[in-house]
Amino acid sequence: MYVADSRAGTPDSPAPASAPASAEGAARPRAGRRRAAVAPTVLALGTVSLITDVSSEMVTAVLPLYLVTGLGLSPLGFGLLDGIYNGFSALVRLAGGHLADRGGGRHKWVAGAGYALSAACKPLLLLAHTLTPIGLILAADRTGKGLRTAPRDALISLSSTSQARGRAFGVHRAMDTAGALFGPLVAFLILRATVDGYDAVFMVSFCVAVVGVLVLVLFVPGGSTRPPATTDTPRPAPRPTLRAALALLRRPALRRLTVCALLLGLATVSDSFVYLLLQRRLGVPDRWFALLPLGTAAAFLLLAVPLGRLADRVGRWRVFLAGHGALLLTYGLLLSSWHGTALPYAVLVLHGGFYAATDGVLMAAASDSVPDELRSSGLALVQTGQALARFVCSIGFGAAWTAWGDRTALTASAVVLAICALFSLGLRPPRPPRSEGLA
């Protein structure tokens, strides 16, 4: 895909120090030069994420059916658990980001602790059969995700040039999504081949997660990761304290980006609900349910790198908002009266396109407004706002489904998403002083 070298994406021949960097030159490599390579750290972390996502998506693919059909939970109960699964990590992301920034070289080890904690939770699902213990296990699993996400994304950001940061996140997300593609497929095969299918899925998921932790320990570089040298005037480095991390919200670009992520997250219906709605529309048999996430993962895998590169060229903010437009179209198709055979393909492609245009692009955009010493903490601020909003959305959507039905709940989500998207258009972050801004 891209050739990695030890220079973390720098061109073969650096430009002379006296040559000014134009906006055009910052966005595109000069003629005759090889395109910037993706750093080895990005590829190593992509491999870890690929393996870990095989593990986590095996569980995610069967969890809605296991809870609603197997354990008989109501949509409200499932919404609460799904909110915990997707939003509880928000409570520890700031702590994970702060721990990673302290000392300047803990990103790898804080991320490793998060991966290990999530792996340990997989076999515990075998012992839980009621709402409370399942909720506690999912909360612990998401605590691990909260610890690892910001340090991992900080490593990706710090090992990449600003001009190619969208592409670097795109490559990582593509590798991550390859795991999301294989995870449901493995779960589907296990369910068809075993009698106690859910138990087998949870145990295999645990074994795969352990492999991911080993790859992180053995192959991801440790110590402090720093971006390539630039000609920018150096500024005093802020101390990595919690107060300094929260003070980052005084920066207009980061504050507006965080507010937009929070608002749009309030109307981002959980993947599990999307698949349950699609199953009801099409009457998909239970044994095929685990294959629905494959469509989203395939679209995400194919579009992550192209949309990351597009974000580097035309602006990360534009691509980010366009991704939410794709999500709004997804809601519209699920609410429409169309019952054609192409409906599931269109829904899943748009759903995957939404993630490809927003997940890594948001982190690339936020990285431009955060200093190196607080990179993990700054990214954690944005992730926390988004995760808390999605936590509220999951609970609210589950409650609305229980009270008024699935169509009314989805209609309300579509209206809220449209309103938040229009409001976000007016919160466009200001262009940073350097040419690699969000515009």
XYZ file of C-alpha atoms in Angstrom:
439
model
C 0.000 0.000 0.000
C 2.653 2.468 1.137
C 6.345 1.882 1.661
C 7.475 2.475 5.241
C 10.867 3.846 6.168
C 12.535 5.070 9.315
C 12.005 8.723 8.502
C 8.317 8.629 9.366
C 7.046 10.030 6.135
C 9.689 12.615 5.231
C 10.611 13.105 1.557
C 13.727 11.509 0.161
C 15.504 14.830 -0.294
C 14.603 17.589 2.148
C 14.057 21.058 0.765
C 16.728 23.672 1.423
C 16.210 25.616 4.620
C 15.897 28.878 2.706
C 13.072 27.666 0.476
C 9.700 28.966 1.675
C 6.923 26.421 2.061
C 3.947 27.445 -0.011
C 0.417 26.244 0.577
C 0.583 24.239 -2.614
C 3.841 22.652 -1.603
C 2.468 21.720 1.802
C -0.461 19.883 0.308
C 1.286 18.035 -2.519
C 4.729 16.475 -2.911
C 6.999 18.108 -5.463
C 7.377 16.609 -8.890
C 9.983 13.921 -9.184
C 9.824 12.970 -5.534
C 8.485 9.805 -4.038
C 5.293 10.237 -2.035
C 5.727 10.457 1.710
C 5.890 7.030 3.285
C 3.798 5.835 6.182
C 5.872 5.506 9.337
C 6.727 2.033 10.670
C 4.975 2.942 13.918
C 1.716 3.447 11.995
C 2.030 0.044 10.321
C 2.886 -1.690 13.600
C -0.058 -0.106 15.384
C -2.258 -0.933 12.419
C -1.300 -4.601 12.804
C -2.138 -4.497 16.523
C -5.490 -2.878 15.781
C -6.219 -5.392 13.024
C -5.701 -8.343 15.378
C -7.539 -6.684 18.268
C -10.498 -5.769 16.068
C -10.855 -9.375 14.955
C -11.284 -10.172 18.647
C -13.580 -7.300 19.610
C -15.776 -7.461 16.504
C -16.361 -11.171 17.049
C -18.076 -10.199 20.296
C -19.733 -7.057 18.911
C -21.233 -9.003 16.000
C -23.061 -11.497 18.221
C -23.683 -9.332 21.293
C -26.971 -7.706 20.150
C -28.495 -11.065 19.265
C -27.065 -12.733 22.378
C -28.535 -10.088 24.679
C -31.896 -9.480 22.987
C -32.687 -12.994 21.760
C -30.593 -15.218 23.996
C -31.050 -13.387 27.317
C -34.337 -11.662 26.470
C -33.330 -8.062 27.213
C -35.703 -5.286 26.155
C -34.561 -2.592 23.708
C -34.215 -0.240 26.692
C -32.006 -2.732 28.547
C -29.945 -3.312 25.442
C -29.676 0.434 24.874
C -28.274 0.840 28.388
C -25.699 -1.911 27.852
C -24.828 -0.633 24.403
C -24.386 2.840 25.822
C -21.997 1.416 28.410
C -20.152 -0.541 25.724
C -19.666 2.482 23.496
C -19.584 5.360 25.978
C -18.082 4.213 29.254
C -14.585 4.631 27.876
C -15.192 8.386 27.905
C -14.743 8.368 31.677
C -11.142 7.145 31.436
C -9.933 8.627 28.139
C -8.692 11.801 29.765
C -6.869 9.755 32.388
C -5.320 7.563 29.695
C -4.234 10.590 27.685
C -2.749 12.278 30.750
C -0.834 9.156 31.849
C 0.585 8.761 28.341
C 1.796 12.361 28.177
C 3.404 12.280 31.624
C 7.073 11.385 31.292
C 7.041 11.775 27.500
C 7.383 8.103 26.684
C 4.478 6.167 28.128
C 2.203 6.084 25.092
C 3.033 2.485 24.251
C 2.699 1.152 27.782
C -0.555 2.929 28.612
C -1.990 1.655 25.338
C -0.701 -1.836 26.145
C -2.420 -1.789 29.546
C -5.681 -0.885 27.820
C -5.367 -3.698 25.287
C -4.557 -6.206 28.057
C -7.562 -5.170 30.183
C -9.961 -5.556 27.248
C -8.509 -8.983 26.452
C -9.025 -10.161 30.037
C -12.736 -9.280 29.892
C -13.584 -11.588 26.977
C -13.709 -14.942 28.856
C -15.647 -13.326 31.735
C -18.657 -13.021 29.427
C -18.987 -16.792 29.754
C -19.892 -16.363 33.426
C -22.399 -13.504 33.108
C -26.072 -14.098 32.315
C -27.868 -11.108 33.847
C -27.848 -7.378 33.240
C -25.651 -6.270 36.163
C -22.600 -8.547 35.688
C -22.712 -8.119 31.911
C -22.777 -4.354 32.396
C -19.765 -4.490 34.732
C -17.774 -6.636 32.300
C -18.586 -4.362 29.369
C -17.642 -1.330 31.476
C -14.250 -2.896 32.249
C -13.741 -3.761 28.578
C -14.506 -0.185 27.557
C -12.197 1.097 30.280
C -9.429 -0.714 28.448
C -10.483 0.905 25.184
C -10.532 4.303 26.862
C -7.002 3.837 28.152
C -5.538 2.812 24.818
C -7.281 4.969 22.206
C -5.733 8.401 22.840
C -2.145 7.118 23.362
C -2.402 5.016 20.204
C -3.708 7.919 18.115
C -1.050 10.193 19.608
C 1.651 7.753 18.458
C 0.185 7.797 14.939
C 0.001 11.592 14.907
C 3.489 12.189 16.304
C 5.111 9.765 13.855
C 3.550 11.453 10.791
C 4.051 14.766 9.033
C 1.145 17.164 9.310
C 0.672 17.226 5.531
C 0.187 13.433 5.431
C -1.564 12.948 8.762
C -4.948 12.218 7.202
C -3.380 9.508 5.048
C -1.564 8.015 8.062
C -4.802 7.769 10.030
C -6.505 6.410 6.925
C -3.945 3.624 6.605
C -4.298 2.750 10.283
C -8.100 2.788 10.126
C -8.028 0.631 6.999
C -5.907 -1.983 8.779
C -8.090 -1.680 11.867
C -11.184 -2.200 9.728
C -9.691 -5.259 8.068
C -9.949 -6.810 11.519
C -13.526 -5.594 11.790
C -14.167 -7.329 8.469
C -12.766 -10.673 9.582
C -14.203 -10.602 13.123
C -17.901 -11.059 12.225
C -16.959 -13.664 9.616
C -15.060 -15.707 12.209
C -17.995 -15.366 14.637
C -20.403 -16.514 11.929
C -18.306 -19.602 11.158
C -18.004 -20.471 14.854
C -21.751 -20.136 15.412
C -22.441 -22.476 12.505
C -19.809 -25.046 13.503
C -20.426 -25.365 17.253
C -23.284 -26.248 19.571
C -22.545 -23.681 22.289
C -21.652 -21.051 19.736
C -21.603 -17.954 21.960
C -19.217 -19.541 24.482
C -16.859 -20.554 21.681
C -16.950 -17.036 20.217
C -15.974 -15.487 23.545
C -13.055 -17.881 24.123
C -11.634 -17.558 20.613
C -11.973 -13.783 20.942
C -9.861 -13.894 24.107
C -7.081 -15.900 22.438
C -6.921 -13.521 19.478
C -6.808 -10.484 21.816
C -3.799 -11.947 23.629
C -1.957 -12.196 20.301
C -2.652 -8.504 19.685
C -1.116 -7.557 23.038
C 2.007 -9.599 22.245
C 2.426 -7.874 18.873
C 2.186 -4.476 20.584
C 4.843 -5.368 23.152
C 7.236 -6.895 20.624
C 6.923 -4.681 17.547
C 5.629 -1.203 18.454
C 8.574 1.113 19.269
C 8.738 2.267 22.869
C 9.911 5.569 24.257
C 8.987 9.010 23.087
C 7.852 9.444 19.505
C 8.526 12.810 17.907
C 7.461 14.150 14.507
C 9.978 15.058 11.803
C 11.780 18.324 12.266
C 10.178 21.411 10.736
C 11.260 24.982 10.113
C 8.505 26.362 12.369
C 9.607 28.662 15.179
C 9.760 26.579 18.372
C 7.388 27.511 21.176
C 7.746 26.817 24.917
C 6.562 23.299 25.693
C 3.614 23.178 28.118
C 3.879 20.833 31.071
C 1.709 17.714 30.668
C -0.695 18.376 33.546
C -4.461 17.922 33.703
C -4.896 21.684 33.968
C -2.807 22.207 30.833
C -4.835 19.543 29.017
C -8.170 21.193 29.891
C -6.699 24.579 28.967
C -6.388 23.308 25.392
C -10.100 24.023 25.001
C -9.203 27.723 25.000
C -7.826 27.190 21.517
C -10.667 28.172 19.152
C -9.999 25.427 16.588
C -9.903 22.593 19.122
C -12.851 23.949 21.103
C -15.083 24.199 18.040
C -14.027 20.785 16.817
C -14.842 19.271 20.217
C -18.251 20.951 20.334
C -19.084 19.695 16.838
C -17.997 16.146 17.678
C -20.199 16.246 20.773
C -23.263 17.625 18.979
C -23.053 15.221 16.068
C -22.431 12.335 18.460
C -25.798 13.030 20.103
C -27.504 11.815 16.912
C -25.126 8.987 15.969
C -27.180 5.829 16.450
C -25.119 2.853 17.559
C -24.036 0.331 14.944
C -25.906 -2.412 16.793
C -29.191 -0.546 16.471
C -28.562 0.049 12.769
C -28.073 -3.684 12.230
C -31.148 -4.559 14.305
C -33.229 -2.088 12.274
C -31.905 -3.509 9.015
C -32.627 -7.050 10.173
C -36.236 -6.121 10.965
C -36.696 -4.368 7.631
C -35.395 -7.346 5.652
C -36.358 -10.233 7.919
C -32.761 -11.486 8.098
C -32.559 -14.883 9.907
C -30.702 -14.871 13.220
C -27.905 -17.075 11.925
C -27.030 -14.474 9.261
C -27.128 -11.481 11.608
C -23.404 -11.614 12.389
C -22.621 -10.961 8.710
C -24.291 -7.532 8.590
C -21.262 -5.681 10.040
C -19.198 -7.060 7.156
C -20.800 -4.581 4.771
C -19.919 -1.602 6.950
C -16.393 -2.916 7.508
C -15.809 -3.558 3.801
C -16.874 -0.027 2.847
C -14.770 1.446 5.653
C -11.762 -0.602 4.538
C -12.028 0.511 0.900
C -12.710 4.182 1.621
C -10.518 4.949 4.659
C -7.281 5.682 2.777
C -8.855 7.550 -0.196
C -10.939 9.751 2.100
C -7.939 10.338 4.381
C -5.912 11.549 1.409
C -8.863 13.631 0.217
C -9.058 15.255 3.652
C -5.377 16.213 3.390
C -6.068 17.909 0.056
C -9.480 19.584 0.302
C -9.766 19.982 4.080
C -10.473 17.647 6.973
C -13.433 19.682 8.188
C -15.296 19.328 4.884
C -14.767 15.581 4.709
C -15.827 15.201 8.354
C -19.156 16.957 7.766
C -19.703 15.084 4.493
C -19.382 11.841 6.435
C -22.319 12.844 8.632
C -24.243 13.575 5.472
C -23.708 9.924 4.530
C -25.035 8.891 7.949
C -28.142 11.018 7.422
C -28.723 9.256 4.095
C -28.375 5.941 5.939
C -31.186 6.926 8.288
C -33.282 8.060 5.342
C -32.949 4.705 3.578
C -33.920 2.821 6.736
C -37.015 5.029 7.062
C -37.988 4.864 3.390
C -40.547 2.530 1.856
C -37.964 1.104 -0.537
C -37.646 -2.684 -0.269
C -35.351 -3.384 -3.216
C -32.596 -5.969 -3.103
C -30.008 -3.177 -3.184
C -31.266 -1.658 0.088
C -28.903 -3.503 2.476
C -25.896 -2.815 0.244
C -26.707 0.895 0.024
C -27.254 1.186 3.784
C -24.038 -0.629 4.691
C -21.902 1.218 2.117
C -23.137 4.591 3.371
C -22.621 3.460 6.955
C -19.035 2.432 6.222
C -18.458 5.651 4.296
C -19.566 7.620 7.344
C -16.863 6.015 9.472
C -14.206 6.356 6.778
C -14.898 10.091 6.495
C -15.048 10.830 10.223
C -13.073 8.447 12.451
C -9.450 9.018 11.475
C -10.192 12.377 9.849
C -11.396 13.794 13.171
C -8.164 12.767 14.902
C -6.044 14.186 12.072
C -7.933 17.479 12.308
C -7.597 17.677 16.097
C -3.861 16.937 15.922
C -3.231 20.210 14.106
C -4.361 22.192 17.164
C -2.551 20.251 19.905
C 1.133 20.600 20.888
C 3.324 17.503 20.872
C 3.681 17.347 24.657
C -0.104 17.238 25.135
C -1.018 15.333 21.982
C -2.536 12.345 23.779
C -4.467 14.541 26.241
C -5.749 16.815 23.487
C -7.022 13.963 21.364
C -8.612 12.466 24.475
C -10.620 15.672 24.992
C -12.218 15.359 21.564
C -12.772 11.621 21.954
C -14.348 12.116 25.382
C -16.906 14.598 24.123
C -17.843 12.343 21.245
C -18.029 9.187 23.381
C -20.193 10.825 26.046
C -22.579 12.081 23.384
C -22.876 8.628 21.825
C -23.462 7.153 25.280
C -26.434 9.519 25.721
C -27.668 8.698 22.210
C -27.641 4.938 22.841
C -29.657 5.249 26.035
C -32.057 7.761 24.513
C -32.557 5.739 21.337
C -33.228 2.555 23.322
C -35.750 4.365 25.521
C -37.489 5.938 22.501
C -37.643 2.553 20.728
C -39.215 0.955 23.807
C -41.754 3.774 24.265
C -42.700 4.702 20.689
C -41.235 2.128 18.318
C -38.153 1.896 16.136
C -39.355 4.159 13.297
C -40.237 7.034 15.596
C -36.901 6.718 17.386
C -34.953 6.732 14.121
C -36.978 9.660 12.741
C -36.148 11.693 15.834
C -32.456 10.812 15.460
C -32.487 11.889 11.807
C -34.056 15.252 12.682
C -31.553 15.871 15.482
C -28.653 14.909 13.195
C -29.811 17.319 10.486
C -30.141 20.168 13.008
C -26.729 19.477 14.574
C -25.081 19.260 11.136
C -26.518 22.634 10.120
C -25.371 24.171 13.397
C -21.902 22.657 12.925
C -21.579 24.375 9.562
C -21.488 27.661 11.459
C -18.858 26.368 13.891
C -16.235 25.786 11.239
C -12.873 25.936 13.046
C -10.669 28.887 12.020
C -7.794 28.156 9.684
C -4.619 27.487 11.671
C -1.616 29.724 10.915
C 0.130 26.913 9.010
C -1.006 25.629 5.644
C -2.028 22.194 6.885
C -5.245 23.506 8.403
C -8.704 22.045 8.356
C -10.174 24.188 5.601
